[in-house]
Amino acid sequence: MVNEDKNWGGGTWEGTLDWPLSNTSRVYDLAVRYENGMTHHAAHRPYSFELVTKHGDHAYPGGISSAMEFITLGAHVGTHVDAPGHISLDGCVSNGRDIMSQQDARTGVGVGSVEELPPLYGPAHLVDGEKIFGREMTPKDGFGAEELEEWFATRATPAKDSIVLFRTGWMKFWEDSDRYLGREAGLPGVKLSGAKWLSDRGVRAVGADSVNFEHKPELTVPSLSVHVHLLVEKGIPIMESLNLEQLAADEVYEFFFAASPLRIGGGTGAPIRPLAFVAL
């Protein structure tokens, strides 16, 4: 259940979930670091940081001083979530809502905004592409229904309201912007058949370590069919640029996930700080 009262305090979710056992002893931070010069998609404004007030600039009694910064960034830069209003089809976002007449440069999108998203939490699964293919993935590789059936044949299958994250191994190229962004040859990712496999099981959210989430095998060919299916047709949020390397290294494939977007009025996306809780 989502509460969309703007004066209340953001979206809420209600349901029955098993919180991690009391012996939970490890928490993984799945976010990338925000810093000047960080990798960002050309379609989005880059991150910028400036320490505008330094310690000593203004002195308070008793030797106290303070420092403050100014930051700017696109909502789809770094580890973030795509809200349903990020993508439209024939002028409509999720649930067939018209978006063309409900958008403004100063107030954002009136429907499908990131404010509609409740906290994203629940039982989660990691799908490791390098394990599936037995090698490093290439832009020609994708996660289709066949790959998901293979991966989950010997593992617990995602259930309704679960979260599924995909590791392509592309986070290893985070410092190499051209390669990470697929400017050289495209990107591995989730295929449309894989997205439908996930939505058929009622997943709450999906995510990947890549900037595009979906499979983009050719650099010059637009690839948004997966975004359309998940965001527009099913209202399933997409998380991108998750750092899944340590989870994969430790072979953690099932865990409890928690993240929440910044409450940006009218935003089509927002930064998140995703966490994976693991009971050992």
PDB file of C-alpha atoms in Angstrom:
ATOM      1  CA  MET A   1       0.000   0.000   0.000  1.00  0.00           C
ATOM      2  CA  VAL A   2       1.390   3.402  -0.945  1.00  0.00           C
ATOM      3  CA  ASN A   3       0.508   6.634   0.824  1.00  0.00           C
ATOM      4  CA  GLU A   4       0.853   9.584  -1.555  1.00  0.00           C
ATOM      5  CA  ASP A   5      -0.253  12.412   0.772  1.00  0.00           C
ATOM      6  CA  LYS A   6       2.293  15.152   0.059  1.00  0.00           C
ATOM      7  CA  ASN A   7       1.883  16.610   3.548  1.00  0.00           C
ATOM      8  CA  TRP A   8       2.293  13.332   5.360  1.00  0.00           C
ATOM      9  CA  GLY A   9       5.849  12.192   4.795  1.00  0.00           C
ATOM     10  CA  GLY A  10       6.330  10.169   1.653  1.00  0.00           C
ATOM     11  CA  GLY A  11       5.194   6.773   0.461  1.00  0.00           C
ATOM     12  CA  THR A  12       4.632   3.840   2.764  1.00  0.00           C
ATOM     13  CA  TRP A  13       4.536   0.118   2.224  1.00  0.00           C
ATOM     14  CA  GLU A  14       2.644  -2.353   4.378  1.00  0.00           C
ATOM     15  CA  GLY A  15       2.942  -6.117   4.232  1.00  0.00           C
ATOM     16  CA  THR A  16       4.315  -9.211   5.896  1.00  0.00           C
ATOM     17  CA  LEU A  17       8.053  -9.770   5.630  1.00  0.00           C
ATOM     18  CA  ASP A  18      10.612 -11.636   7.675  1.00  0.00           C
ATOM     19  CA  TRP A  19      13.200  -9.165   8.904  1.00  0.00           C
ATOM     20  CA  PRO A  20      16.710 -10.675   9.034  1.00  0.00           C
ATOM     21  CA  LEU A  21      17.339 -12.924  11.996  1.00  0.00           C
ATOM     22  CA  SER A  22      18.859 -11.412  15.119  1.00  0.00           C
ATOM     23  CA  ASN A  23      22.206 -12.979  14.298  1.00  0.00           C
ATOM     24  CA  THR A  24      22.616 -10.759  11.214  1.00  0.00           C
ATOM     25  CA  SER A  25      26.277  -9.894  11.320  1.00  0.00           C
ATOM     26  CA  ARG A  26      27.162  -8.361   7.978  1.00  0.00           C
ATOM     27  CA  VAL A  27      25.757  -5.420   6.012  1.00  0.00           C
ATOM     28  CA  TYR A  28      26.970  -4.589   2.491  1.00  0.00           C
ATOM     29  CA  ASP A  29      26.872  -1.037   1.161  1.00  0.00           C
ATOM     30  CA  LEU A  30      25.960  -1.305  -2.533  1.00  0.00           C
ATOM     31  CA  ALA A  31      26.396   2.367  -3.493  1.00  0.00           C
ATOM     32  CA  VAL A  32      29.148   3.986  -5.515  1.00  0.00           C
ATOM     33  CA  ARG A  33      31.075   6.998  -4.198  1.00  0.00           C
ATOM     34  CA  TYR A  34      29.978  10.465  -5.300  1.00  0.00           C
ATOM     35  CA  GLU A  35      32.943  12.647  -6.234  1.00  0.00           C
ATOM     36  CA  ASN A  36      33.950  15.265  -8.771  1.00  0.00           C
ATOM     37  CA  GLY A  37      34.725  13.716 -12.137  1.00  0.00           C
ATOM     38  CA  MET A  38      32.753  10.549 -11.447  1.00  0.00           C
ATOM     39  CA  THR A  39      31.304   8.506 -14.289  1.00  0.00           C
ATOM     40  CA  HIS A  40      27.937   9.753 -15.532  1.00  0.00           C
ATOM     41  CA  HIS A  41      25.767   9.192 -18.573  1.00  0.00           C
ATOM     42  CA  ALA A  42      25.955  12.012 -21.132  1.00  0.00           C
ATOM     43  CA  ALA A  43      22.165  12.464 -20.966  1.00  0.00           C
ATOM     44  CA  HIS A  44      22.381  13.544 -17.318  1.00  0.00           C
ATOM     45  CA  ARG A  45      24.068  16.478 -15.586  1.00  0.00           C
ATOM     46  CA  PRO A  46      27.352  15.518 -13.887  1.00  0.00           C
ATOM     47  CA  TYR A  47      27.940  15.499 -10.155  1.00  0.00           C
ATOM     48  CA  SER A  48      29.646  18.602  -8.766  1.00  0.00           C
ATOM     49  CA  PHE A  49      30.916  19.253  -5.251  1.00  0.00           C
ATOM     50  CA  GLU A  50      32.329  22.427  -3.716  1.00  0.00           C
ATOM     51  CA  LEU A  51      33.245  23.089  -0.092  1.00  0.00           C
ATOM     52  CA  VAL A  52      31.826  26.600  -0.032  1.00  0.00           C
ATOM     53  CA  THR A  53      32.546  27.290   3.640  1.00  0.00           C
ATOM     54  CA  LYS A  54      35.713  25.961   5.222  1.00  0.00           C
ATOM     55  CA  HIS A  55      36.593  25.586   8.880  1.00  0.00           C
ATOM     56  CA  GLY A  56      38.001  28.882  10.054  1.00  0.00           C
ATOM     57  CA  ASP A  57      36.086  31.015   7.553  1.00  0.00           C
ATOM     58  CA  HIS A  58      33.621  31.935  10.274  1.00  0.00           C
ATOM     59  CA  ALA A  59      34.502  31.591  13.931  1.00  0.00           C
ATOM     60  CA  TYR A  60      32.001  30.992  16.707  1.00  0.00           C
ATOM     61  CA  PRO A  61      32.719  31.650  20.393  1.00  0.00           C
ATOM     62  CA  GLY A  62      34.769  28.985  22.120  1.00  0.00           C
ATOM     63  CA  GLY A  63      36.881  28.074  19.077  1.00  0.00           C
ATOM     64  CA  ILE A  64      33.992  26.441  17.199  1.00  0.00           C
ATOM     65  CA  SER A  65      33.775  26.558  13.402  1.00  0.00           C
ATOM     66  CA  SER A  66      31.709  24.847  10.743  1.00  0.00           C
ATOM     67  CA  ALA A  67      32.101  23.739   7.146  1.00  0.00           C
ATOM     68  CA  MET A  68      29.447  23.370   4.444  1.00  0.00           C
ATOM     69  CA  GLU A  69      29.295  22.141   0.875  1.00  0.00           C
ATOM     70  CA  PHE A  70      27.236  22.741  -2.255  1.00  0.00           C
ATOM     71  CA  ILE A  71      26.409  19.799  -4.503  1.00  0.00           C
ATOM     72  CA  THR A  72      24.621  19.410  -7.825  1.00  0.00           C
ATOM     73  CA  LEU A  73      23.857  16.257  -9.760  1.00  0.00           C
ATOM     74  CA  GLY A  74      21.427  14.654 -12.135  1.00  0.00           C
ATOM     75  CA  ALA A  75      18.938  12.374 -10.413  1.00  0.00           C
ATOM     76  CA  HIS A  76      20.126   9.469 -12.580  1.00  0.00           C
ATOM     77  CA  VAL A  77      23.823   9.836 -11.719  1.00  0.00           C
ATOM     78  CA  GLY A  78      25.611   7.309  -9.532  1.00  0.00           C
ATOM     79  CA  THR A  79      23.619   4.662  -7.660  1.00  0.00           C
ATOM     80  CA  HIS A  80      20.000   5.627  -8.258  1.00  0.00           C
ATOM     81  CA  VAL A  81      16.476   4.417  -8.929  1.00  0.00           C
ATOM     82  CA  ASP A  82      14.331   5.106 -11.991  1.00  0.00           C
ATOM     83  CA  ALA A  83      10.778   6.065 -11.060  1.00  0.00           C
ATOM     84  CA  PRO A  84       7.849   5.120 -13.336  1.00  0.00           C
ATOM     85  CA  GLY A  85       7.713   8.693 -14.656  1.00  0.00           C
ATOM     86  CA  HIS A  86      11.197   8.345 -16.147  1.00  0.00           C
ATOM     87  CA  ILE A  87       9.843   6.630 -19.280  1.00  0.00           C
ATOM     88  CA  SER A  88       6.599   7.127 -21.203  1.00  0.00           C
ATOM     89  CA  LEU A  89       4.930   5.319 -24.073  1.00  0.00           C
ATOM     90  CA  ASP A  90       2.530   7.172 -26.366  1.00  0.00           C
ATOM     91  CA  GLY A  91       2.420  10.005 -23.838  1.00  0.00           C
ATOM     92  CA  CYS A  92       1.529   7.808 -20.865  1.00  0.00           C
ATOM     93  CA  VAL A  93       3.397   6.492 -17.819  1.00  0.00           C
ATOM     94  CA  SER A  94       2.415   3.564 -15.580  1.00  0.00           C
ATOM     95  CA  ASN A  95      -1.281   2.739 -15.171  1.00  0.00           C
ATOM     96  CA  GLY A  96      -2.069   4.545 -18.423  1.00  0.00           C
ATOM     97  CA  ARG A  97      -1.659   8.010 -16.886  1.00  0.00           C
ATOM     98  CA  ASP A  98      -1.170  10.917 -19.269  1.00  0.00           C
ATOM     99  CA  ILE A  99       2.126  12.663 -18.660  1.00  0.00           C
ATOM    100  CA  MET A 100       2.193  15.216 -21.485  1.00  0.00           C
ATOM    101  CA  SER A 101      -0.051  17.680 -19.672  1.00  0.00           C
ATOM    102  CA  GLN A 102       1.401  16.937 -16.234  1.00  0.00           C
ATOM    103  CA  GLN A 103       5.024  18.033 -16.441  1.00  0.00           C
ATOM    104  CA  ASP A 104       6.718  21.320 -15.741  1.00  0.00           C
ATOM    105  CA  ALA A 105      10.335  22.478 -15.792  1.00  0.00           C
ATOM    106  CA  ARG A 106      10.156  23.726 -12.196  1.00  0.00           C
ATOM    107  CA  THR A 107       7.831  21.197 -10.548  1.00  0.00           C
ATOM    108  CA  GLY A 108       8.740  18.063 -12.500  1.00  0.00           C
ATOM    109  CA  VAL A 109       6.316  15.277 -13.400  1.00  0.00           C
ATOM    110  CA  GLY A 110       2.890  15.298 -11.815  1.00  0.00           C
ATOM    111  CA  VAL A 111       2.407  11.528 -12.024  1.00  0.00           C
ATOM    112  CA  GLY A 112       4.870   8.653 -11.770  1.00  0.00           C
ATOM    113  CA  SER A 113       7.361  10.683  -9.736  1.00  0.00           C
ATOM    114  CA  VAL A 114       9.890   9.208  -7.351  1.00  0.00           C
ATOM    115  CA  GLU A 115       7.692  10.432  -4.487  1.00  0.00           C
ATOM    116  CA  GLU A 116       5.271   7.650  -5.360  1.00  0.00           C
ATOM    117  CA  LEU A 117       7.848   4.981  -4.565  1.00  0.00           C
ATOM    118  CA  PRO A 118       7.619   3.426  -1.117  1.00  0.00           C
ATOM    119  CA  PRO A 119      10.813   2.293   0.631  1.00  0.00           C
ATOM    120  CA  LEU A 120      12.325  -0.549  -1.382  1.00  0.00           C
ATOM    121  CA  TYR A 121      12.950  -3.427   0.979  1.00  0.00           C
ATOM    122  CA  GLY A 122      12.440  -7.138   1.197  1.00  0.00           C
ATOM    123  CA  PRO A 123      14.008 -10.510   0.416  1.00  0.00           C
ATOM    124  CA  ALA A 124      16.464 -10.179  -2.455  1.00  0.00           C
ATOM    125  CA  HIS A 125      18.416 -12.280  -4.923  1.00  0.00           C
ATOM    126  CA  LEU A 126      21.691 -11.710  -6.744  1.00  0.00           C
ATOM    127  CA  VAL A 127      22.100 -13.103 -10.258  1.00  0.00           C
ATOM    128  CA  ASP A 128      25.794 -13.308 -11.191  1.00  0.00           C
ATOM    129  CA  GLY A 129      26.320 -13.208 -14.935  1.00  0.00           C
ATOM    130  CA  GLU A 130      29.936 -14.302 -14.743  1.00  0.00           C
ATOM    131  CA  LYS A 131      28.809 -17.467 -12.978  1.00  0.00           C
ATOM    132  CA  ILE A 132      26.119 -18.149 -15.566  1.00  0.00           C
ATOM    133  CA  PHE A 133      28.404 -17.666 -18.574  1.00  0.00           C
ATOM    134  CA  GLY A 134      31.521 -19.058 -16.911  1.00  0.00           C
ATOM    135  CA  ARG A 135      33.553 -16.025 -17.992  1.00  0.00           C
ATOM    136  CA  GLU A 136      33.449 -12.237 -18.081  1.00  0.00           C
ATOM    137  CA  MET A 137      30.322 -10.974 -19.792  1.00  0.00           C
ATOM    138  CA  THR A 138      30.489  -9.062 -23.067  1.00  0.00           C
ATOM    139  CA  PRO A 139      28.046  -6.603 -24.661  1.00  0.00           C
ATOM    140  CA  LYS A 140      26.651  -9.528 -26.645  1.00  0.00           C
ATOM    141  CA  ASP A 141      25.530 -11.308 -23.446  1.00  0.00           C
ATOM    142  CA  GLY A 142      22.153 -10.795 -21.837  1.00  0.00           C
ATOM    143  CA  PHE A 143      19.910 -12.171 -19.104  1.00  0.00           C
ATOM    144  CA  GLY A 144      16.890 -13.688 -20.811  1.00  0.00           C
ATOM    145  CA  ALA A 145      14.264 -16.061 -19.470  1.00  0.00           C
ATOM    146  CA  GLU A 146      16.507 -19.001 -20.354  1.00  0.00           C
ATOM    147  CA  GLU A 147      19.403 -17.672 -18.272  1.00  0.00           C
ATOM    148  CA  LEU A 148      17.104 -16.966 -15.331  1.00  0.00           C
ATOM    149  CA  GLU A 149      15.608 -20.442 -15.462  1.00  0.00           C
ATOM    150  CA  GLU A 150      19.130 -21.854 -15.434  1.00  0.00           C
ATOM    151  CA  TRP A 151      20.275 -19.677 -12.521  1.00  0.00           C
ATOM    152  CA  PHE A 152      17.274 -20.356 -10.314  1.00  0.00           C
ATOM    153  CA  ALA A 153      17.004 -24.061 -11.138  1.00  0.00           C
ATOM    154  CA  THR A 154      19.084 -24.821  -8.040  1.00  0.00           C
ATOM    155  CA  ARG A 155      18.198 -21.727  -5.989  1.00  0.00           C
ATOM    156  CA  ALA A 156      15.139 -20.251  -4.347  1.00  0.00           C
ATOM    157  CA  THR A 157      12.983 -18.628  -7.037  1.00  0.00           C
ATOM    158  CA  PRO A 158      12.043 -14.968  -6.587  1.00  0.00           C
ATOM    159  CA  ALA A 159       8.595 -14.675  -5.059  1.00  0.00           C
ATOM    160  CA  LYS A 160       6.068 -11.852  -5.092  1.00  0.00           C
ATOM    161  CA  ASP A 161       7.476  -8.581  -3.695  1.00  0.00           C
ATOM    162  CA  SER A 162      11.070  -9.789  -3.836  1.00  0.00           C
ATOM    163  CA  ILE A 163      13.947  -7.802  -5.334  1.00  0.00           C
ATOM    164  CA  VAL A 164      16.342  -9.140  -7.965  1.00  0.00           C
ATOM    165  CA  LEU A 165      19.772  -7.639  -8.672  1.00  0.00           C
ATOM    166  CA  PHE A 166      21.980  -8.466 -11.648  1.00  0.00           C
ATOM    167  CA  ARG A 167      25.769  -8.463 -11.756  1.00  0.00           C
ATOM    168  CA  THR A 168      27.295  -8.054 -15.181  1.00  0.00           C
ATOM    169  CA  GLY A 169      30.774  -7.406 -13.759  1.00  0.00           C
ATOM    170  CA  TRP A 170      30.725  -3.993 -15.407  1.00  0.00           C
ATOM    171  CA  MET A 171      31.371  -2.194 -12.110  1.00  0.00           C
ATOM    172  CA  LYS A 172      35.008  -3.252 -12.557  1.00  0.00           C
ATOM    173  CA  PHE A 173      35.124  -0.623 -15.322  1.00  0.00           C
ATOM    174  CA  TRP A 174      33.612   2.189 -13.239  1.00  0.00           C
ATOM    175  CA  GLU A 175      36.795   4.274 -13.511  1.00  0.00           C
ATOM    176  CA  ASP A 176      36.879   3.757 -17.296  1.00  0.00           C
ATOM    177  CA  SER A 177      33.864   5.880 -18.231  1.00  0.00           C
ATOM    178  CA  ASP A 178      33.803   5.054 -21.942  1.00  0.00           C
ATOM    179  CA  ARG A 179      33.782   1.325 -21.314  1.00  0.00           C
ATOM    180  CA  TYR A 180      31.421   1.429 -18.344  1.00  0.00           C
ATOM    181  CA  LEU A 181      28.901   3.548 -20.245  1.00  0.00           C
ATOM    182  CA  GLY A 182      29.061   1.293 -23.292  1.00  0.00           C
ATOM    183  CA  ARG A 183      30.453   3.961 -25.587  1.00  0.00           C
ATOM    184  CA  GLU A 184      32.810   1.442 -27.134  1.00  0.00           C
ATOM    185  CA  ALA A 185      30.588  -1.516 -27.980  1.00  0.00           C
ATOM    186  CA  GLY A 186      27.346  -1.584 -25.961  1.00  0.00           C
ATOM    187  CA  LEU A 187      26.393  -3.168 -22.639  1.00  0.00           C
ATOM    188  CA  PRO A 188      25.330  -6.534 -21.232  1.00  0.00           C
ATOM    189  CA  GLY A 189      22.076  -6.558 -19.305  1.00  0.00           C
ATOM    190  CA  VAL A 190      18.555  -7.869 -18.923  1.00  0.00           C
ATOM    191  CA  LYS A 191      16.651  -8.857 -22.078  1.00  0.00           C
ATOM    192  CA  LEU A 192      12.933  -8.315 -22.577  1.00  0.00           C
ATOM    193  CA  SER A 193      12.214 -12.020 -22.015  1.00  0.00           C
ATOM    194  CA  GLY A 194      14.095 -11.787 -18.716  1.00  0.00           C
ATOM    195  CA  ALA A 195      12.131  -8.695 -17.685  1.00  0.00           C
ATOM    196  CA  LYS A 196       8.860 -10.479 -18.406  1.00  0.00           C
ATOM    197  CA  TRP A 197      10.074 -13.498 -16.435  1.00  0.00           C
ATOM    198  CA  LEU A 198      10.603 -11.182 -13.466  1.00  0.00           C
ATOM    199  CA  SER A 199       7.320  -9.290 -13.777  1.00  0.00           C
ATOM    200  CA  ASP A 200       5.409 -12.573 -14.081  1.00  0.00           C
ATOM    201  CA  ARG A 201       6.663 -13.390 -10.595  1.00  0.00           C
ATOM    202  CA  GLY A 202       5.546 -10.076  -9.151  1.00  0.00           C
ATOM    203  CA  VAL A 203       8.928  -8.699  -8.129  1.00  0.00           C
ATOM    204  CA  ARG A 204       8.869  -5.367  -6.328  1.00  0.00           C
ATOM    205  CA  ALA A 205      12.034  -3.875  -7.842  1.00  0.00           C
ATOM    206  CA  VAL A 206      15.044  -4.798  -9.942  1.00  0.00           C
ATOM    207  CA  GLY A 207      18.573  -3.473 -10.257  1.00  0.00           C
ATOM    208  CA  ALA A 208      21.962  -3.967 -11.853  1.00  0.00           C
ATOM    209  CA  ASP A 209      25.568  -2.852 -11.651  1.00  0.00           C
ATOM    210  CA  SER A 210      25.376  -1.289 -15.120  1.00  0.00           C
ATOM    211  CA  VAL A 211      24.183   2.176 -16.113  1.00  0.00           C
ATOM    212  CA  ASN A 212      21.545   0.912 -18.544  1.00  0.00           C
ATOM    213  CA  PHE A 213      20.082  -2.145 -16.727  1.00  0.00           C
ATOM    214  CA  GLU A 214      18.806  -3.653 -19.940  1.00  0.00           C
ATOM    215  CA  HIS A 215      20.791  -5.378 -22.632  1.00  0.00           C
ATOM    216  CA  LYS A 216      22.241  -2.986 -25.219  1.00  0.00           C
ATOM    217  CA  PRO A 217      24.237  -5.201 -27.588  1.00  0.00           C
ATOM    218  CA  GLU A 218      24.834  -2.485 -30.175  1.00  0.00           C
ATOM    219  CA  LEU A 219      26.105   0.982 -29.362  1.00  0.00           C
ATOM    220  CA  THR A 220      24.107   2.814 -32.018  1.00  0.00           C
ATOM    221  CA  VAL A 221      20.771   1.029 -31.563  1.00  0.00           C
ATOM    222  CA  PRO A 222      18.429   2.492 -28.891  1.00  0.00           C
ATOM    223  CA  SER A 223      17.361  -0.067 -26.316  1.00  0.00           C
ATOM    224  CA  LEU A 224      14.458   0.842 -24.027  1.00  0.00           C
ATOM    225  CA  SER A 225      11.976  -2.025 -24.413  1.00  0.00           C
ATOM    226  CA  VAL A 226      12.857  -3.377 -20.962  1.00  0.00           C
ATOM    227  CA  HIS A 227      12.380   0.063 -19.387  1.00  0.00           C
ATOM    228  CA  VAL A 228       8.998   0.360 -21.112  1.00  0.00           C
ATOM    229  CA  HIS A 229       7.883  -3.063 -19.883  1.00  0.00           C
ATOM    230  CA  LEU A 230       9.008  -2.620 -16.285  1.00  0.00           C
ATOM    231  CA  LEU A 231       8.337   1.087 -15.695  1.00  0.00           C
ATOM    232  CA  VAL A 232       5.385   1.828 -17.977  1.00  0.00           C
ATOM    233  CA  GLU A 233       3.556  -1.480 -18.261  1.00  0.00           C
ATOM    234  CA  LYS A 234       4.261  -2.895 -14.785  1.00  0.00           C
ATOM    235  CA  GLY A 235       5.299   0.043 -12.594  1.00  0.00           C
ATOM    236  CA  ILE A 236       8.392  -1.814 -11.361  1.00  0.00           C
ATOM    237  CA  PRO A 237      11.243   0.571 -10.406  1.00  0.00           C
ATOM    238  CA  ILE A 238      14.734  -0.006 -11.811  1.00  0.00           C
ATOM    239  CA  MET A 239      17.935   0.587  -9.848  1.00  0.00           C
ATOM    240  CA  GLU A 240      21.190   1.200 -11.702  1.00  0.00           C
ATOM    241  CA  SER A 241      24.928   1.485 -10.982  1.00  0.00           C
ATOM    242  CA  LEU A 242      24.795  -0.754  -7.907  1.00  0.00           C
ATOM    243  CA  ASN A 243      28.151  -1.955  -6.633  1.00  0.00           C
ATOM    244  CA  LEU A 244      27.656  -5.717  -6.389  1.00  0.00           C
ATOM    245  CA  GLU A 245      31.285  -6.795  -6.519  1.00  0.00           C
ATOM    246  CA  GLN A 246      31.709  -7.699  -2.850  1.00  0.00           C
ATOM    247  CA  LEU A 247      28.416  -9.581  -2.695  1.00  0.00           C
ATOM    248  CA  ALA A 248      29.537 -11.655  -5.684  1.00  0.00           C
ATOM    249  CA  ALA A 249      33.034 -12.199  -4.305  1.00  0.00           C
ATOM    250  CA  ASP A 250      31.508 -13.576  -1.091  1.00  0.00           C
ATOM    251  CA  GLU A 251      28.967 -15.600  -3.114  1.00  0.00           C
ATOM    252  CA  VAL A 252      26.035 -14.013  -1.328  1.00  0.00           C
ATOM    253  CA  TYR A 253      23.044 -14.765  -3.534  1.00  0.00           C
ATOM    254  CA  GLU A 254      20.187 -14.332  -1.054  1.00  0.00           C
ATOM    255  CA  PHE A 255      19.872 -11.493   1.439  1.00  0.00           C
ATOM    256  CA  PHE A 256      17.564  -8.814   2.791  1.00  0.00           C
ATOM    257  CA  PHE A 257      17.612  -5.571   0.824  1.00  0.00           C
ATOM    258  CA  ALA A 258      16.748  -2.039   1.925  1.00  0.00           C
ATOM    259  CA  ALA A 259      16.945   1.282   0.098  1.00  0.00           C
ATOM    260  CA  SER A 260      14.934   4.455  -0.187  1.00  0.00           C
ATOM    261  CA  PRO A 261      15.120   7.288  -2.721  1.00  0.00           C
ATOM    262  CA  LEU A 262      15.482  10.938  -1.806  1.00  0.00           C
ATOM    263  CA  ARG A 263      12.050  12.550  -1.702  1.00  0.00           C
ATOM    264  CA  ILE A 264      12.426  14.788  -4.738  1.00  0.00           C
ATOM    265  CA  GLY A 265       9.147  16.441  -5.680  1.00  0.00           C
ATOM    266  CA  GLY A 266       8.333  15.669  -9.294  1.00  0.00           C
ATOM    267  CA  GLY A 267      11.567  13.709  -9.743  1.00  0.00           C
ATOM    268  CA  THR A 268      11.877  10.992 -12.378  1.00  0.00           C
ATOM    269  CA  GLY A 269      14.575   9.324 -10.277  1.00  0.00           C
ATOM    270  CA  ALA A 270      16.757   9.837  -7.234  1.00  0.00           C
ATOM    271  CA  PRO A 271      20.000   8.707  -5.608  1.00  0.00           C
ATOM    272  CA  ILE A 272      19.685   5.783  -3.197  1.00  0.00           C
ATOM    273  CA  ARG A 273      21.917   4.182  -0.544  1.00  0.00           C
ATOM    274  CA  PRO A 274      21.162   0.460  -0.954  1.00  0.00           C
ATOM    275  CA  LEU A 275      22.098  -2.020   1.775  1.00  0.00           C
ATOM    276  CA  ALA A 276      22.231  -5.819   1.775  1.00  0.00           C
ATOM    277  CA  PHE A 277      21.729  -7.491   5.175  1.00  0.00           C
ATOM    278  CA  VAL A 278      23.180 -10.989   5.458  1.00  0.00           C
ATOM    279  CA  ALA A 279      22.671 -13.439   8.305  1.00  0.00           C
ATOM    280  CA  LEU A 280      25.792 -15.531   8.813  1.00  0.00           C
TER     281      LEU A 280
END
